mmCIF file of C-alpha atoms in Angstrom:
data_model
loop_
_atom_site.group_PDB
_atom_site.id
_atom_site.type_symbol
_atom_site.label_atom_id
_atom_site.label_comp_id
_atom_site.label_asym_id
_atom_site.label_seq_id
_atom_site.Cartn_x
_atom_site.Cartn_y
_atom_site.Cartn_z
ATOM 1 C CA UNK A 969 25.192 4.386 -2.813
ATOM 2 C CA UNK A 970 22.047 6.318 -1.958
ATOM 3 C CA UNK A 971 20.088 4.551 -4.702
ATOM 4 C CA UNK A 972 20.950 1.154 -3.251
ATOM 5 C CA UNK A 973 20.074 2.220 0.277
ATOM 6 C CA UNK A 974 16.742 3.891 -0.610
ATOM 7 C CA UNK A 975 14.470 0.861 0.005
ATOM 8 C CA UNK A 976 16.141 0.207 3.343
ATOM 9 C CA UNK A 977 15.862 3.841 4.389
ATOM 10 C CA UNK A 978 12.200 3.923 3.373
ATOM 11 C CA UNK A 979 11.402 0.789 5.344
ATOM 12 C CA UNK A 980 13.296 1.996 8.410
ATOM 13 C CA UNK A 981 11.615 5.381 8.308
ATOM 14 C CA UNK A 982 8.239 3.709 8.067
ATOM 15 C CA UNK A 983 9.048 1.406 10.971
ATOM 16 C CA UNK A 984 10.205 4.328 13.084
ATOM 17 C CA UNK A 985 7.003 6.289 12.538
ATOM 18 C CA UNK A 986 3.971 5.792 14.716
ATOM 19 C CA UNK A 987 1.371 3.301 13.602
ATOM 20 C CA UNK A 988 -1.469 5.235 12.039
ATOM 21 C CA UNK A 989 -4.018 2.704 10.968
ATOM 22 C CA UNK A 990 -6.420 3.918 8.400
ATOM 23 C CA UNK A 991 -8.035 6.285 9.799
ATOM 24 C CA UNK A 992 -8.162 9.385 11.867
ATOM 25 C CA UNK A 993 -9.712 12.437 10.304
ATOM 26 C CA UNK A 994 -10.404 14.399 13.464
ATOM 27 C CA UNK A 995 -10.057 18.169 13.248
ATOM 28 C CA UNK A 996 -9.058 18.190 9.584
ATOM 29 C CA UNK A 997 -10.779 19.797 6.636
ATOM 30 C CA UNK A 998 -12.002 16.816 4.682
ATOM 31 C CA UNK A 999 -11.491 17.455 0.994
ATOM 32 C CA UNK A 1000 -8.841 17.075 -1.691
ATOM 33 C CA UNK A 1001 -5.901 18.158 0.486
ATOM 34 C CA UNK A 1002 -6.866 15.859 3.353
ATOM 35 C CA UNK A 1003 -7.291 12.992 0.903
ATOM 36 C CA UNK A 1004 -3.958 13.690 -0.760
ATOM 37 C CA UNK A 1005 -2.060 13.909 2.536
ATOM 38 C CA UNK A 1006 -3.681 10.893 4.168
ATOM 39 C CA UNK A 1007 -1.989 7.922 2.387
ATOM 40 C CA UNK A 1008 1.588 8.778 3.372
ATOM 41 C CA UNK A 1009 0.504 9.402 6.979
ATOM 42 C CA UNK A 1010 -0.524 5.805 7.693
ATOM 43 C CA UNK A 1011 2.129 3.117 8.036
ATOM 44 C CA UNK A 1012 -0.178 0.414 6.692
ATOM 45 C CA UNK A 1013 -1.169 2.335 3.585
ATOM 46 C CA UNK A 1014 2.300 3.707 2.876
ATOM 47 C CA UNK A 1015 3.973 0.293 3.008
ATOM 48 C CA UNK A 1016 1.268 -1.473 1.017
ATOM 49 C CA UNK A 1017 1.230 1.160 -1.745
ATOM 50 C CA UNK A 1018 4.998 1.250 -2.160
ATOM 51 C CA UNK A 1019 5.074 -2.566 -2.137
ATOM 52 C CA UNK A 1020 2.523 -2.751 -4.956
ATOM 53 C CA UNK A 1021 4.787 -0.575 -7.085
ATOM 54 C CA UNK A 1022 7.929 -2.547 -6.246
ATOM 55 C CA UNK A 1023 6.243 -5.889 -6.888
ATOM 56 C CA UNK A 1024 4.812 -4.629 -10.170
ATOM 57 C CA UNK A 1025 8.322 -3.605 -11.247
ATOM 58 C CA UNK A 1026 9.628 -7.039 -10.253
ATOM 59 C CA UNK A 1027 6.895 -8.755 -12.281
ATOM 60 C CA UNK A 1028 7.533 -6.521 -15.299
ATOM 61 C CA UNK A 1029 5.054 -5.688 -18.070
ATOM 62 C CA UNK A 1030 2.077 -5.677 -17.976
ATOM 63 C CA UNK A 1031 1.977 -5.873 -14.147
ATOM 64 C CA UNK A 1032 4.268 -2.845 -13.762
ATOM 65 C CA UNK A 1033 1.434 -0.602 -14.977
ATOM 66 C CA UNK A 1034 -1.632 -2.824 -14.424
ATOM 67 C CA UNK A 1035 -1.262 -3.234 -10.640
ATOM 68 C CA UNK A 1036 -0.683 0.470 -9.884
ATOM 69 C CA UNK A 1037 -3.695 1.384 -12.016
ATOM 70 C CA UNK A 1038 -5.957 -1.363 -10.659
ATOM 71 C CA UNK A 1039 -5.237 -0.686 -6.988
ATOM 72 C CA UNK A 1040 -6.531 2.922 -6.837
ATOM 73 C CA UNK A 1041 -9.566 2.092 -8.995
ATOM 74 C CA UNK A 1042 -10.576 -0.881 -6.835
ATOM 75 C CA UNK A 1043 -9.706 1.100 -3.703
ATOM 76 C CA UNK A 1044 -12.153 3.823 -4.785
ATOM 77 C CA UNK A 1045 -14.849 1.159 -5.246
ATOM 78 C CA UNK A 1046 -14.084 -0.141 -1.745
ATOM 79 C CA UNK A 1047 -14.322 3.408 -0.417
ATOM 80 C CA UNK A 1048 -17.757 3.835 -1.981
ATOM 81 C CA UNK A 1049 -18.888 0.558 -0.408
ATOM 82 C CA UNK A 1050 -17.636 1.794 2.957
ATOM 83 C CA UNK A 1051 -19.441 5.120 2.612
ATOM 84 C CA UNK A 1052 -22.784 3.391 1.919
ATOM 85 C CA UNK A 1053 -22.225 1.042 4.874
ATOM 86 C CA UNK A 1054 -21.617 -2.253 3.077
ATOM 87 C CA UNK A 1055 -19.929 -4.623 5.543
ATOM 88 C CA UNK A 1056 -16.431 -6.033 5.077
ATOM 89 C CA UNK A 1057 -15.655 -8.525 7.848
ATOM 90 C CA UNK A 1058 -12.117 -8.351 9.237
ATOM 91 C CA UNK A 1059 -11.232 -5.349 7.094
ATOM 92 C CA UNK A 1060 -8.484 -4.111 9.425
ATOM 93 C CA UNK A 1061 -6.982 -7.598 9.552
ATOM 94 C CA UNK A 1062 -6.956 -7.684 5.747
ATOM 95 C CA UNK A 1063 -5.137 -4.342 5.726
ATOM 96 C CA UNK A 1064 -2.447 -5.665 8.071
ATOM 97 C CA UNK A 1065 -2.184 -8.855 6.039
ATOM 98 C CA UNK A 1066 -1.762 -6.781 2.885
ATOM 99 C CA UNK A 1067 1.491 -5.409 4.281
ATOM 100 C CA UNK A 1068 2.699 -8.897 5.290
ATOM 101 C CA UNK A 1069 1.814 -10.504 1.957
ATOM 102 C CA UNK A 1070 3.004 -7.684 -0.304
ATOM 103 C CA UNK A 1071 6.246 -7.294 1.659
ATOM 104 C CA UNK A 1072 6.831 -11.037 1.380
ATOM 105 C CA UNK A 1073 6.143 -11.009 -2.352
ATOM 106 C CA UNK A 1074 8.673 -8.185 -2.740
ATOM 107 C CA UNK A 1075 11.257 -10.004 -0.606
ATOM 108 C CA UNK A 1076 10.931 -13.201 -2.642
ATOM 109 C CA UNK A 1077 10.379 -11.424 -5.972
ATOM 110 C CA UNK A 1078 7.558 -13.916 -6.289
ATOM 111 C CA UNK A 1079 6.499 -14.407 -9.910
ATOM 112 C CA UNK A 1080 2.815 -15.202 -10.335
ATOM 113 C CA UNK A 1081 0.468 -14.976 -13.319
ATOM 114 C CA UNK A 1082 -0.843 -11.458 -13.911
ATOM 115 C CA UNK A 1083 -4.407 -12.578 -13.149
ATOM 116 C CA UNK A 1084 -3.368 -13.902 -9.741
ATOM 117 C CA UNK A 1085 -1.412 -10.707 -8.997
ATOM 118 C CA UNK A 1086 -4.500 -8.680 -9.967
ATOM 119 C CA UNK A 1087 -6.692 -10.688 -7.566
ATOM 120 C CA UNK A 1088 -4.197 -10.351 -4.685
ATOM 121 C CA UNK A 1089 -3.875 -6.602 -5.200
ATOM 122 C CA UNK A 1090 -7.622 -6.229 -5.783
ATOM 123 C CA UNK A 1091 -8.631 -7.862 -2.496
ATOM 124 C CA UNK A 1092 -6.226 -5.675 -0.545
ATOM 125 C CA UNK A 1093 -7.270 -2.547 -2.446
ATOM 126 C CA UNK A 1094 -10.903 -3.215 -1.580
ATOM 127 C CA UNK A 1095 -10.010 -3.513 2.126
ATOM 128 C CA UNK A 1096 -7.918 -0.319 2.163
ATOM 129 C CA UNK A 1097 -10.623 1.651 0.372
ATOM 130 C CA UNK A 1098 -13.453 0.253 2.472
ATOM 131 C CA UNK A 1099 -11.738 1.226 5.731
ATOM 132 C CA UNK A 1100 -11.359 4.805 4.590
ATOM 133 C CA UNK A 1101 -14.910 4.971 3.288
ATOM 134 C CA UNK A 1102 -16.322 3.740 6.605
ATOM 135 C CA UNK A 1103 -14.284 6.284 8.576
ATOM 136 C CA UNK A 1104 -15.024 9.272 6.345
ATOM 137 C CA UNK A 1105 -17.160 11.806 8.257
ATOM 138 C CA UNK A 1106 -20.567 12.651 6.824
ATOM 139 C CA UNK A 1107 -19.526 16.302 6.498
ATOM 140 C CA UNK A 1108 -16.644 15.415 4.201
ATOM 141 C CA UNK A 1109 -16.510 16.141 0.489
ATOM 142 C CA UNK A 1110 -16.215 12.458 -0.397
ATOM 143 C CA UNK A 1111 -15.480 13.040 -4.094
ATOM 144 C CA UNK A 1112 -12.685 15.576 -3.464
ATOM 145 C CA UNK A 1113 -11.214 13.402 -0.709
ATOM 146 C CA UNK A 1114 -11.290 10.341 -2.982
ATOM 147 C CA UNK A 1115 -9.617 12.181 -5.864
ATOM 148 C CA UNK A 1116 -6.826 13.369 -3.560
ATOM 149 C CA UNK A 1117 -6.494 9.952 -1.959
ATOM 150 C CA UNK A 1118 -6.339 8.113 -5.299
ATOM 151 C CA UNK A 1119 -3.816 10.574 -6.743
ATOM 152 C CA UNK A 1120 -1.569 10.285 -3.697
ATOM 153 C CA UNK A 1121 -1.851 6.492 -3.779
ATOM 154 C CA UNK A 1122 -0.798 6.503 -7.426
ATOM 155 C CA UNK A 1123 2.259 8.585 -6.569
ATOM 156 C CA UNK A 1124 3.206 6.102 -3.837
ATOM 157 C CA UNK A 1125 2.908 3.315 -6.421
ATOM 158 C CA UNK A 1126 5.204 5.319 -8.702
ATOM 159 C CA UNK A 1127 7.763 5.620 -5.876
ATOM 160 C CA UNK A 1128 7.566 1.850 -5.479
ATOM 161 C CA UNK A 1129 8.102 1.302 -9.200
ATOM 162 C CA UNK A 1130 11.192 3.532 -9.133
ATOM 163 C CA UNK A 1131 12.534 1.597 -6.143
ATOM 164 C CA UNK A 1132 11.701 -1.673 -7.906
ATOM 165 C CA UNK A 1133 13.786 -0.655 -10.905
ATOM 166 C CA UNK A 1134 16.854 -0.844 -8.655
ATOM 167 C CA UNK A 1135 16.609 -4.628 -9.096
ATOM 168 C CA UNK A 1136 18.679 -4.187 -12.261
ATOM 169 C CA UNK A 1137 21.795 -3.863 -10.091
ATOM 170 C CA UNK A 1138 23.054 -6.537 -7.683
ATOM 171 C CA UNK A 1139 23.240 -4.184 -4.682
ATOM 172 C CA UNK A 1140 19.819 -2.781 -5.524
ATOM 173 C CA UNK A 1141 18.388 -6.291 -5.665
ATOM 174 C CA UNK A 1142 19.749 -7.079 -2.197
ATOM 175 C CA UNK A 1143 18.387 -3.800 -0.820
ATOM 176 C CA UNK A 1144 14.936 -4.511 -2.265
ATOM 177 C CA UNK A 1145 14.860 -8.017 -0.785
ATOM 178 C CA UNK A 1146 15.901 -6.689 2.610
ATOM 179 C CA UNK A 1147 13.334 -3.887 2.364
ATOM 180 C CA UNK A 1148 10.634 -6.473 1.563
ATOM 181 C CA UNK A 1149 11.536 -8.425 4.688
ATOM 182 C CA UNK A 1150 11.298 -5.263 6.802
ATOM 183 C CA UNK A 1151 7.926 -4.423 5.246
ATOM 184 C CA UNK A 1152 6.603 -7.933 5.960
ATOM 185 C CA UNK A 1153 7.845 -7.660 9.566
ATOM 186 C CA UNK A 1154 6.058 -4.327 9.942
ATOM 187 C CA UNK A 1155 2.937 -6.040 8.621
ATOM 188 C CA UNK A 1156 3.278 -8.747 11.277
ATOM 189 C CA UNK A 1157 3.360 -5.991 13.892
ATOM 190 C CA UNK A 1158 0.184 -4.450 12.430
ATOM 191 C CA UNK A 1159 -1.601 -7.809 12.345
ATOM 192 C CA UNK A 1160 -0.491 -8.537 15.907
ATOM 193 C CA UNK A 1161 -1.844 -5.155 17.030
ATOM 194 C CA UNK A 1162 -5.161 -5.823 15.296
ATOM 195 C CA UNK A 1163 -5.564 -9.303 16.738
ATOM 196 C CA UNK A 1164 -4.418 -8.550 20.297
ATOM 197 C CA UNK A 1165 -5.936 -5.096 20.816
#
């Protein structure tokens, strides 16, 4: 059914799209709309955000709501650090690794304590936010962009949670595992591109 195939279709669509690593804002009006539209336009961000939602659903309460709330909040903090110029060594590598790790956690339905899940998600959120903060042009309305970006990220988490709820059915569980593998493979491609290029 379509519900069972949704994670696979999402992963395939993401793999088929061009790699848009964090962060091109050229020739766009930088405000709420640009912030809102940016997360789904980057393969790295799209896959990581959806994976956070799926993994949270796999972990169950309280992670199902804690991780999708924590990620945008910590991401906004990372963005602020990027805007003020605080360094984050290997930030792009961390972003690629976020897709590998989160995809793998989804594929294995890896159960970890909530505190450990919070730390994993928090580190990756900081990297995603920092990259966008560093790249944000000085002329941008940083607050409006951040509000749009955080809202859009939250909606991607919600999509992930809805996909993650398919694990209640055997076919849905298989589709989620397969989708997690595809996400992790896409992350390997991103890491490879960051290391080689």
